[in-house]
Amino acid sequence: MADTQNLLIIPLDDTVVFPTMDVTLPVDAGDDDRVLLVPRHEGEYATVGTIANVAERIRLPGGGRGVQLEGVMRGVAGAAQTDPMGRLRVEVTESPDASPVDGRTRELVREYRAIVEEILELRGDDGRVASWVRTIVEPGALADTSGYAPDLTFVQKVELLETLDVTERLELALRFQRERLAELQVRKRIRDDVEEGAGKQQREYVLRKQMESIRRELGEDDASVADELRTKIDEADMPEHVREQVERELGRLERMGEGNGESQMIRNYLDWMVAVPWGKRSEDDLDPVHTREVLDADHFGLEDVKDRISEYVAVRKLRTERGMTDDKKGGAILTLIGPPGTGKTSIGESIAKSMGREFVRMSLGGIRDEAEIRGHRRTYIGALPGRLVRALRDAGTMNPVILLDEVDKVGADWRGDPSSALLEVLDPAQNSTFRDHYLDVELDLSEVIFIATANQAETIPGPLLDRMEVIRFDGYTVAEKTAIARDYLWPRQRERNGLLEDEVAISDELLTTIVAEYTREAGVRQLERELGTLLRKTATRVASSGGDGSPSPEAETIVIDVDLVRDALGRQKVFQEAAARTAVPGVATGLAVTGTGGDVLFVEANVMPGKGSGALTLTGQLGDVMKESARIALTYVRAHAEELGIAADAFEDREFHVHVPAGAIPKDGPSAGVTMTTALASLLTGRPVKHTVGMTGEVTLQGRVLPIGGLKQKVLAAHAAGLTDVILPERNRGDLDDVPQDVREQMSFHPVMTISEVLDLALEPAPKRTKARTKA
């Protein structure tokens, strides 16, 4: 059983004394040889104190009394009482430390020593404290060394003093020391980072000063950089307002010196300002005849755009000869809209060559950031001018031909709408004062010829389209494709495949066969790929027969025939199936326009027994407008059943199904209205649609045929499909002038105003027993 003593209490305000500690306190212990040192905070005593022996009573400077105490062990305070002298005494139960020998305690001792040594190393201990700690062998005394730690709070030290179990005290001390170690490691990392940053800055400062001294010795200091920029500015022939801005920025650069962080940003800005070709312009070749010859040599057809460029050159020639000043608001801004592969992009380079100007191509497909057009403001790190300024720099002149490719595919998101930034660029009334965000000066773009290309006008914003002079490319006829293949594609592919002109030959008839049987497109890209395949096969044959590939003088010219075409290109890929598809009642041939040009569309109708009266099912991925056209068509046929020769009970207990192949392709638009009406009328009257007829037009409930768009592309598609008769709205009669002359001569056109005219023209003659056939 532990011994109990009655000892004098000596309170220690916000201080904790552990056993094995020796302290000197300015207190009077009387005649007692032992006392209890108890921590106290705001009048509240701890439950455990340290029993200390009075080693010596001493006199302090100033006449006060003190005692030197030696900590012995822990003591648990019990009942307290006041002695006759008014001092507080307490019953104390001694609690000496045990010496556990279990494995857990030994492991805690090893870990505690390791952490304390690491802490002492981080704090810069000279080894003396670490040696003292290593001399302590008792686990309890080792844990009490945490009491010396300056980083432990009063509360933590009291908690450590009140923990009587040695193993638990070691665990608690170990936890406190781990926290101290983590904190010290973080502090060291922060201190090292700060010192490293400061050292790096100091090193850079010293090196920069050394570099400045070297530059001064070599005559390459800031003054020479400024002089170099000033020379470039003088040679740039800038407008007055631009010159003032540049001089102002150059003055700032000279005043702040190379060491300022903003100097590099100003240097970059001045470099861009002198890179713009302010005073440089290409000398225009103002000969409209020569311009037309160059355009004709590079491209077949495209008469509209060639005429427009020739007119522009002619006007410039007249104004120059008559001494008129340039019209800042008379710039040429053309927009070429048409299917892929029709030569929109390549015509831009030909226009530049024909006029003697530089050519720059800007691809706008997929850009979403307005800064791509206008540039970034200089406040942003890594700011750059917009694409237009970079195009002028690349061209080296202020009057190049700039091609804005795929303007219909410009996107928009939270960074802005690039198409809105193009409003100023493509407006002749505004682009003479275009302001780039980075340069922040007015830039004259009125001398630039802008040529924009697009596949569809529908995706171009209305205000932007309104500023453009639109020229439509509606595709080529079979004859035009044959001529293009003969004069352009065949020679180009022959050269690319290493063949000479006298080694291979092909007839126009065979080129026409390739066009008709292996391609169905508005442009000529697929045609060029097919010719490339054919010539690669031929090149392989020549190389294999000639050994080293060099032709012998007596070698015969390889004449391409149908067998060679079939061998190289495979079986026929495109068929004219209008006759087979429309041989049965209920199928009509319509004409449509897609993003890749015109196309032939078959509308199929069928009838089946059903519970509903005239219920309609629509398939083929039809859009809302096209579905409405089908309902209008069925309503018209039901309303005019008697005059069409359809039995009155033809709609009772029957359901109708209208399908538009191909089912995987979405379709929409009102121009298939007459085709759907014709298909349903053909089904119910039993009269097949003539296989030579294609039709287009919007239909109303009253049977009127309304005008549609894209007539030229639809007619070209009908011609390519082998159709000879086209039914079109009367109000589209004027659009036939856009159809090539050779196509108009080979086809018959039937403008109509009502659906009854369509049916008279499209359906085969009625059999003698119409009603019986209809009922059957």
mmCIF file of N, CA and C in Angstrom, residues 663-727:
data_model
loop_
_atom_site.group_PDB
_atom_site.id
_atom_site.type_symbol
_atom_site.label_atom_id
_atom_site.label_comp_id
_atom_site.label_asym_id
_atom_site.label_seq_id
_atom_site.Cartn_x
_atom_site.Cartn_y
_atom_site.Cartn_z
ATOM 1 N N GLY A 663 -33.203 5.390 -94.019
ATOM 2 C CA GLY A 663 -33.739 5.612 -92.689
ATOM 3 C C GLY A 663 -32.763 6.181 -91.691
ATOM 4 N N ALA A 664 -31.452 6.052 -91.955
ATOM 5 C CA ALA A 664 -30.455 6.513 -90.976
ATOM 6 C C ALA A 664 -30.135 7.995 -91.120
ATOM 7 N N ILE A 665 -30.653 8.643 -92.173
ATOM 8 C CA ILE A 665 -30.310 10.040 -92.432
ATOM 9 C C ILE A 665 -31.484 10.934 -92.029
ATOM 10 N N PRO A 666 -31.288 11.891 -91.111
ATOM 11 C CA PRO A 666 -32.381 12.814 -90.747
ATOM 12 C C PRO A 666 -32.772 13.688 -91.939
ATOM 13 N N LYS A 667 -34.063 13.983 -92.037
ATOM 14 C CA LYS A 667 -34.563 14.775 -93.160
ATOM 15 C C LYS A 667 -35.605 15.761 -92.635
ATOM 16 N N ASP A 668 -35.666 16.912 -93.277
ATOM 17 C CA ASP A 668 -36.683 17.883 -92.895
ATOM 18 C C ASP A 668 -36.836 18.896 -94.018
ATOM 19 N N GLY A 669 -37.906 19.680 -93.948
ATOM 20 C CA GLY A 669 -38.160 20.709 -94.940
ATOM 21 C C GLY A 669 -39.495 20.495 -95.628
ATOM 22 N N PRO A 670 -40.046 21.562 -96.203
ATOM 23 C CA PRO A 670 -41.390 21.463 -96.796
ATOM 24 C C PRO A 670 -41.396 21.073 -98.269
ATOM 25 N N SER A 671 -40.219 20.991 -98.918
ATOM 26 C CA SER A 671 -40.221 20.845 -100.375
ATOM 27 C C SER A 671 -40.613 19.445 -100.840
ATOM 28 N N ALA A 672 -40.769 18.494 -99.921
ATOM 29 C CA ALA A 672 -41.210 17.150 -100.328
ATOM 30 C C ALA A 672 -42.726 17.023 -100.321
ATOM 31 N N GLY A 673 -43.458 18.117 -100.122
ATOM 32 C CA GLY A 673 -44.918 18.059 -100.038
ATOM 33 C C GLY A 673 -45.552 17.492 -101.292
ATOM 34 N N VAL A 674 -45.146 17.970 -102.484
ATOM 35 C CA VAL A 674 -45.767 17.475 -103.720
ATOM 36 C C VAL A 674 -45.384 16.017 -103.956
ATOM 37 N N THR A 675 -44.171 15.624 -103.536
ATOM 38 C CA THR A 675 -43.741 14.230 -103.730
ATOM 39 C C THR A 675 -44.585 13.296 -102.879
ATOM 40 N N MET A 676 -44.851 13.673 -101.622
ATOM 41 C CA MET A 676 -45.674 12.829 -100.749
ATOM 42 C C MET A 676 -47.105 12.742 -101.266
ATOM 43 N N THR A 677 -47.635 13.854 -101.729
ATOM 44 C CA THR A 677 -48.992 13.843 -102.280
ATOM 45 C C THR A 677 -49.069 12.939 -103.501
ATOM 46 N N THR A 678 -48.069 13.022 -104.359
ATOM 47 C CA THR A 678 -48.037 12.193 -105.566
ATOM 48 C C THR A 678 -47.925 10.716 -105.207
ATOM 49 N N ALA A 679 -47.086 10.384 -104.196
ATOM 50 C CA ALA A 679 -46.928 8.984 -103.799
ATOM 51 C C ALA A 679 -48.244 8.415 -103.276
ATOM 52 N N LEU A 680 -48.972 9.179 -102.435
ATOM 53 C CA LEU A 680 -50.251 8.694 -101.902
ATOM 54 C C LEU A 680 -51.299 8.587 -103.009
ATOM 55 N N ALA A 681 -51.330 9.571 -103.911
ATOM 56 C CA ALA A 681 -52.288 9.509 -105.015
ATOM 57 C C ALA A 681 -51.980 8.326 -105.930
ATOM 58 N N SER A 682 -50.707 8.066 -106.166
ATOM 59 C CA SER A 682 -50.318 6.917 -106.991
ATOM 60 C C SER A 682 -50.735 5.614 -106.336
ATOM 61 N N LEU A 683 -50.572 5.517 -105.013
ATOM 62 C CA LEU A 683 -50.936 4.303 -104.298
ATOM 63 C C LEU A 683 -52.432 4.028 -104.399
ATOM 64 N N LEU A 684 -53.241 5.066 -104.174
ATOM 65 C CA LEU A 684 -54.679 4.868 -104.098
ATOM 66 C C LEU A 684 -55.344 4.776 -105.473
ATOM 67 N N THR A 685 -54.731 5.337 -106.499
ATOM 68 C CA THR A 685 -55.297 5.241 -107.845
ATOM 69 C C THR A 685 -54.734 4.064 -108.615
ATOM 70 N N GLY A 686 -53.646 3.506 -108.104
ATOM 71 C CA GLY A 686 -53.019 2.393 -108.813
ATOM 72 C C GLY A 686 -52.237 2.834 -110.029
ATOM 73 N N ARG A 687 -51.951 4.107 -110.175
ATOM 74 C CA ARG A 687 -51.222 4.630 -111.335
ATOM 75 C C ARG A 687 -49.763 4.874 -110.934
ATOM 76 N N PRO A 688 -48.800 4.162 -111.469
ATOM 77 C CA PRO A 688 -47.390 4.394 -111.109
ATOM 78 C C PRO A 688 -46.935 5.787 -111.537
ATOM 79 N N VAL A 689 -45.889 6.257 -110.869
ATOM 80 C CA VAL A 689 -45.281 7.538 -111.244
ATOM 81 C C VAL A 689 -44.314 7.304 -112.393
ATOM 82 N N LYS A 690 -44.305 8.196 -113.358
ATOM 83 C CA LYS A 690 -43.382 8.062 -114.498
ATOM 84 C C LYS A 690 -41.944 8.039 -113.992
ATOM 85 N N HIS A 691 -41.144 7.096 -114.465
ATOM 86 C CA HIS A 691 -39.787 6.917 -113.946
ATOM 87 C C HIS A 691 -38.832 8.012 -114.398
ATOM 88 N N THR A 692 -39.249 8.865 -115.309
ATOM 89 C CA THR A 692 -38.369 9.946 -115.780
ATOM 90 C C THR A 692 -38.610 11.251 -115.032
ATOM 91 N N VAL A 693 -39.575 11.243 -114.106
ATOM 92 C CA VAL A 693 -40.026 12.495 -113.486
ATOM 93 C C VAL A 693 -39.457 12.625 -112.074
ATOM 94 N N GLY A 694 -38.896 13.811 -111.787
ATOM 95 C CA GLY A 694 -38.549 14.199 -110.427
ATOM 96 C C GLY A 694 -39.293 15.471 -110.091
ATOM 97 N N MET A 695 -39.591 15.697 -108.820
ATOM 98 C CA MET A 695 -40.436 16.837 -108.477
ATOM 99 C C MET A 695 -40.000 17.471 -107.169
ATOM 100 N N THR A 696 -40.358 18.726 -106.999
ATOM 101 C CA THR A 696 -40.079 19.448 -105.761
ATOM 102 C C THR A 696 -41.083 20.568 -105.615
ATOM 103 N N GLY A 697 -41.441 20.899 -104.381
ATOM 104 C CA GLY A 697 -42.392 21.975 -104.128
ATOM 105 C C GLY A 697 -43.138 21.755 -102.832
ATOM 106 N N GLU A 698 -43.501 22.850 -102.193
ATOM 107 C CA GLU A 698 -44.303 22.789 -100.976
ATOM 108 C C GLU A 698 -45.773 22.819 -101.346
ATOM 109 N N VAL A 699 -46.593 22.016 -100.650
ATOM 110 C CA VAL A 699 -48.007 21.934 -100.971
ATOM 111 C C VAL A 699 -48.821 22.481 -99.803
ATOM 112 N N THR A 700 -49.983 23.093 -100.140
ATOM 113 C CA THR A 700 -50.886 23.597 -99.113
ATOM 114 C C THR A 700 -52.139 22.723 -99.065
ATOM 115 N N LEU A 701 -52.979 22.952 -98.054
ATOM 116 C CA LEU A 701 -54.219 22.185 -97.936
ATOM 117 C C LEU A 701 -55.156 22.416 -99.119
ATOM 118 N N GLN A 702 -55.032 23.592 -99.739
ATOM 119 C CA GLN A 702 -55.877 23.908 -100.888
ATOM 120 C C GLN A 702 -55.303 23.359 -102.184
ATOM 121 N N GLY A 703 -54.129 22.708 -102.105
ATOM 122 C CA GLY A 703 -53.549 22.116 -103.297
ATOM 123 C C GLY A 703 -52.651 23.047 -104.086
ATOM 124 N N ARG A 704 -52.282 24.196 -103.534
ATOM 125 C CA ARG A 704 -51.390 25.106 -104.245
ATOM 126 C C ARG A 704 -49.940 24.667 -104.024
ATOM 127 N N VAL A 705 -49.105 24.897 -105.021
ATOM 128 C CA VAL A 705 -47.684 24.527 -104.951
ATOM 129 C C VAL A 705 -46.875 25.798 -104.720
ATOM 130 N N LEU A 706 -46.146 25.849 -103.605
ATOM 131 C CA LEU A 706 -45.396 27.046 -103.222
ATOM 132 C C LEU A 706 -43.913 26.892 -103.575
ATOM 133 N N PRO A 707 -43.206 28.010 -103.721
ATOM 134 C CA PRO A 707 -41.803 27.951 -104.159
ATOM 135 C C PRO A 707 -40.884 27.369 -103.086
ATOM 136 N N ILE A 708 -39.717 26.923 -103.549
ATOM 137 C CA ILE A 708 -38.713 26.301 -102.673
ATOM 138 C C ILE A 708 -37.337 26.897 -103.011
ATOM 139 N N GLY A 709 -36.309 26.479 -102.288
ATOM 140 C CA GLY A 709 -34.952 26.949 -102.534
ATOM 141 C C GLY A 709 -34.070 25.845 -103.069
ATOM 142 N N GLY A 710 -32.867 26.241 -103.514
ATOM 143 C CA GLY A 710 -31.880 25.261 -103.983
ATOM 144 C C GLY A 710 -32.260 24.583 -105.274
ATOM 145 N N LEU A 711 -32.963 25.280 -106.159
ATOM 146 C CA LEU A 711 -33.452 24.623 -107.378
ATOM 147 C C LEU A 711 -32.301 24.132 -108.259
ATOM 148 N N LYS A 712 -31.261 24.951 -108.384
ATOM 149 C CA LYS A 712 -30.159 24.553 -109.271
ATOM 150 C C LYS A 712 -29.533 23.247 -108.799
ATOM 151 N N GLN A 713 -29.270 23.124 -107.497
ATOM 152 C CA GLN A 713 -28.666 21.896 -106.983
ATOM 153 C C GLN A 713 -29.591 20.707 -107.185
ATOM 154 N N LYS A 714 -30.889 20.919 -107.025
ATOM 155 C CA LYS A 714 -31.849 19.823 -107.220
ATOM 156 C C LYS A 714 -31.893 19.386 -108.679
ATOM 157 N N VAL A 715 -31.858 20.349 -109.595
ATOM 158 C CA VAL A 715 -31.890 20.006 -111.024
ATOM 159 C C VAL A 715 -30.627 19.250 -111.412
ATOM 160 N N LEU A 716 -29.472 19.680 -110.893
ATOM 161 C CA LEU A 716 -28.232 18.974 -111.197
ATOM 162 C C LEU A 716 -28.266 17.547 -110.662
ATOM 163 N N ALA A 717 -28.857 17.357 -109.468
ATOM 164 C CA ALA A 717 -28.983 16.011 -108.928
ATOM 165 C C ALA A 717 -29.909 15.158 -109.792
ATOM 166 N N ALA A 718 -31.015 15.746 -110.269
ATOM 167 C CA ALA A 718 -31.937 15.021 -111.142
ATOM 168 C C ALA A 718 -31.244 14.629 -112.447
ATOM 169 N N HIS A 719 -30.460 15.533 -112.994
ATOM 170 C CA HIS A 719 -29.735 15.259 -114.232
ATOM 171 C C HIS A 719 -28.726 14.125 -114.028
ATOM 172 N N ALA A 720 -28.016 14.175 -112.905
ATOM 173 C CA ALA A 720 -27.037 13.125 -112.630
ATOM 174 C C ALA A 720 -27.708 11.778 -112.414
ATOM 175 N N ALA A 721 -28.950 11.763 -111.919
ATOM 176 C CA ALA A 721 -29.673 10.519 -111.660
ATOM 177 C C ALA A 721 -30.379 9.978 -112.896
ATOM 178 N N GLY A 722 -30.278 10.681 -114.007
ATOM 179 C CA GLY A 722 -30.880 10.203 -115.244
ATOM 180 C C GLY A 722 -32.318 10.625 -115.464
ATOM 181 N N LEU A 723 -32.853 11.521 -114.642
ATOM 182 C CA LEU A 723 -34.219 12.004 -114.840
ATOM 183 C C LEU A 723 -34.235 13.022 -115.975
ATOM 184 N N THR A 724 -35.327 13.033 -116.721
ATOM 185 C CA THR A 724 -35.425 13.954 -117.864
ATOM 186 C C THR A 724 -36.521 14.995 -117.688
ATOM 187 N N ASP A 725 -37.418 14.813 -116.732
ATOM 188 C CA ASP A 725 -38.509 15.762 -116.503
ATOM 189 C C ASP A 725 -38.468 16.210 -115.041
ATOM 190 N N VAL A 726 -38.568 17.511 -114.823
ATOM 191 C CA VAL A 726 -38.575 18.068 -113.474
ATOM 192 C C VAL A 726 -39.810 18.934 -113.306
ATOM 193 N N ILE A 727 -40.615 18.619 -112.299
ATOM 194 C CA ILE A 727 -41.787 19.421 -111.959
ATOM 195 C C ILE A 727 -41.386 20.369 -110.840
#
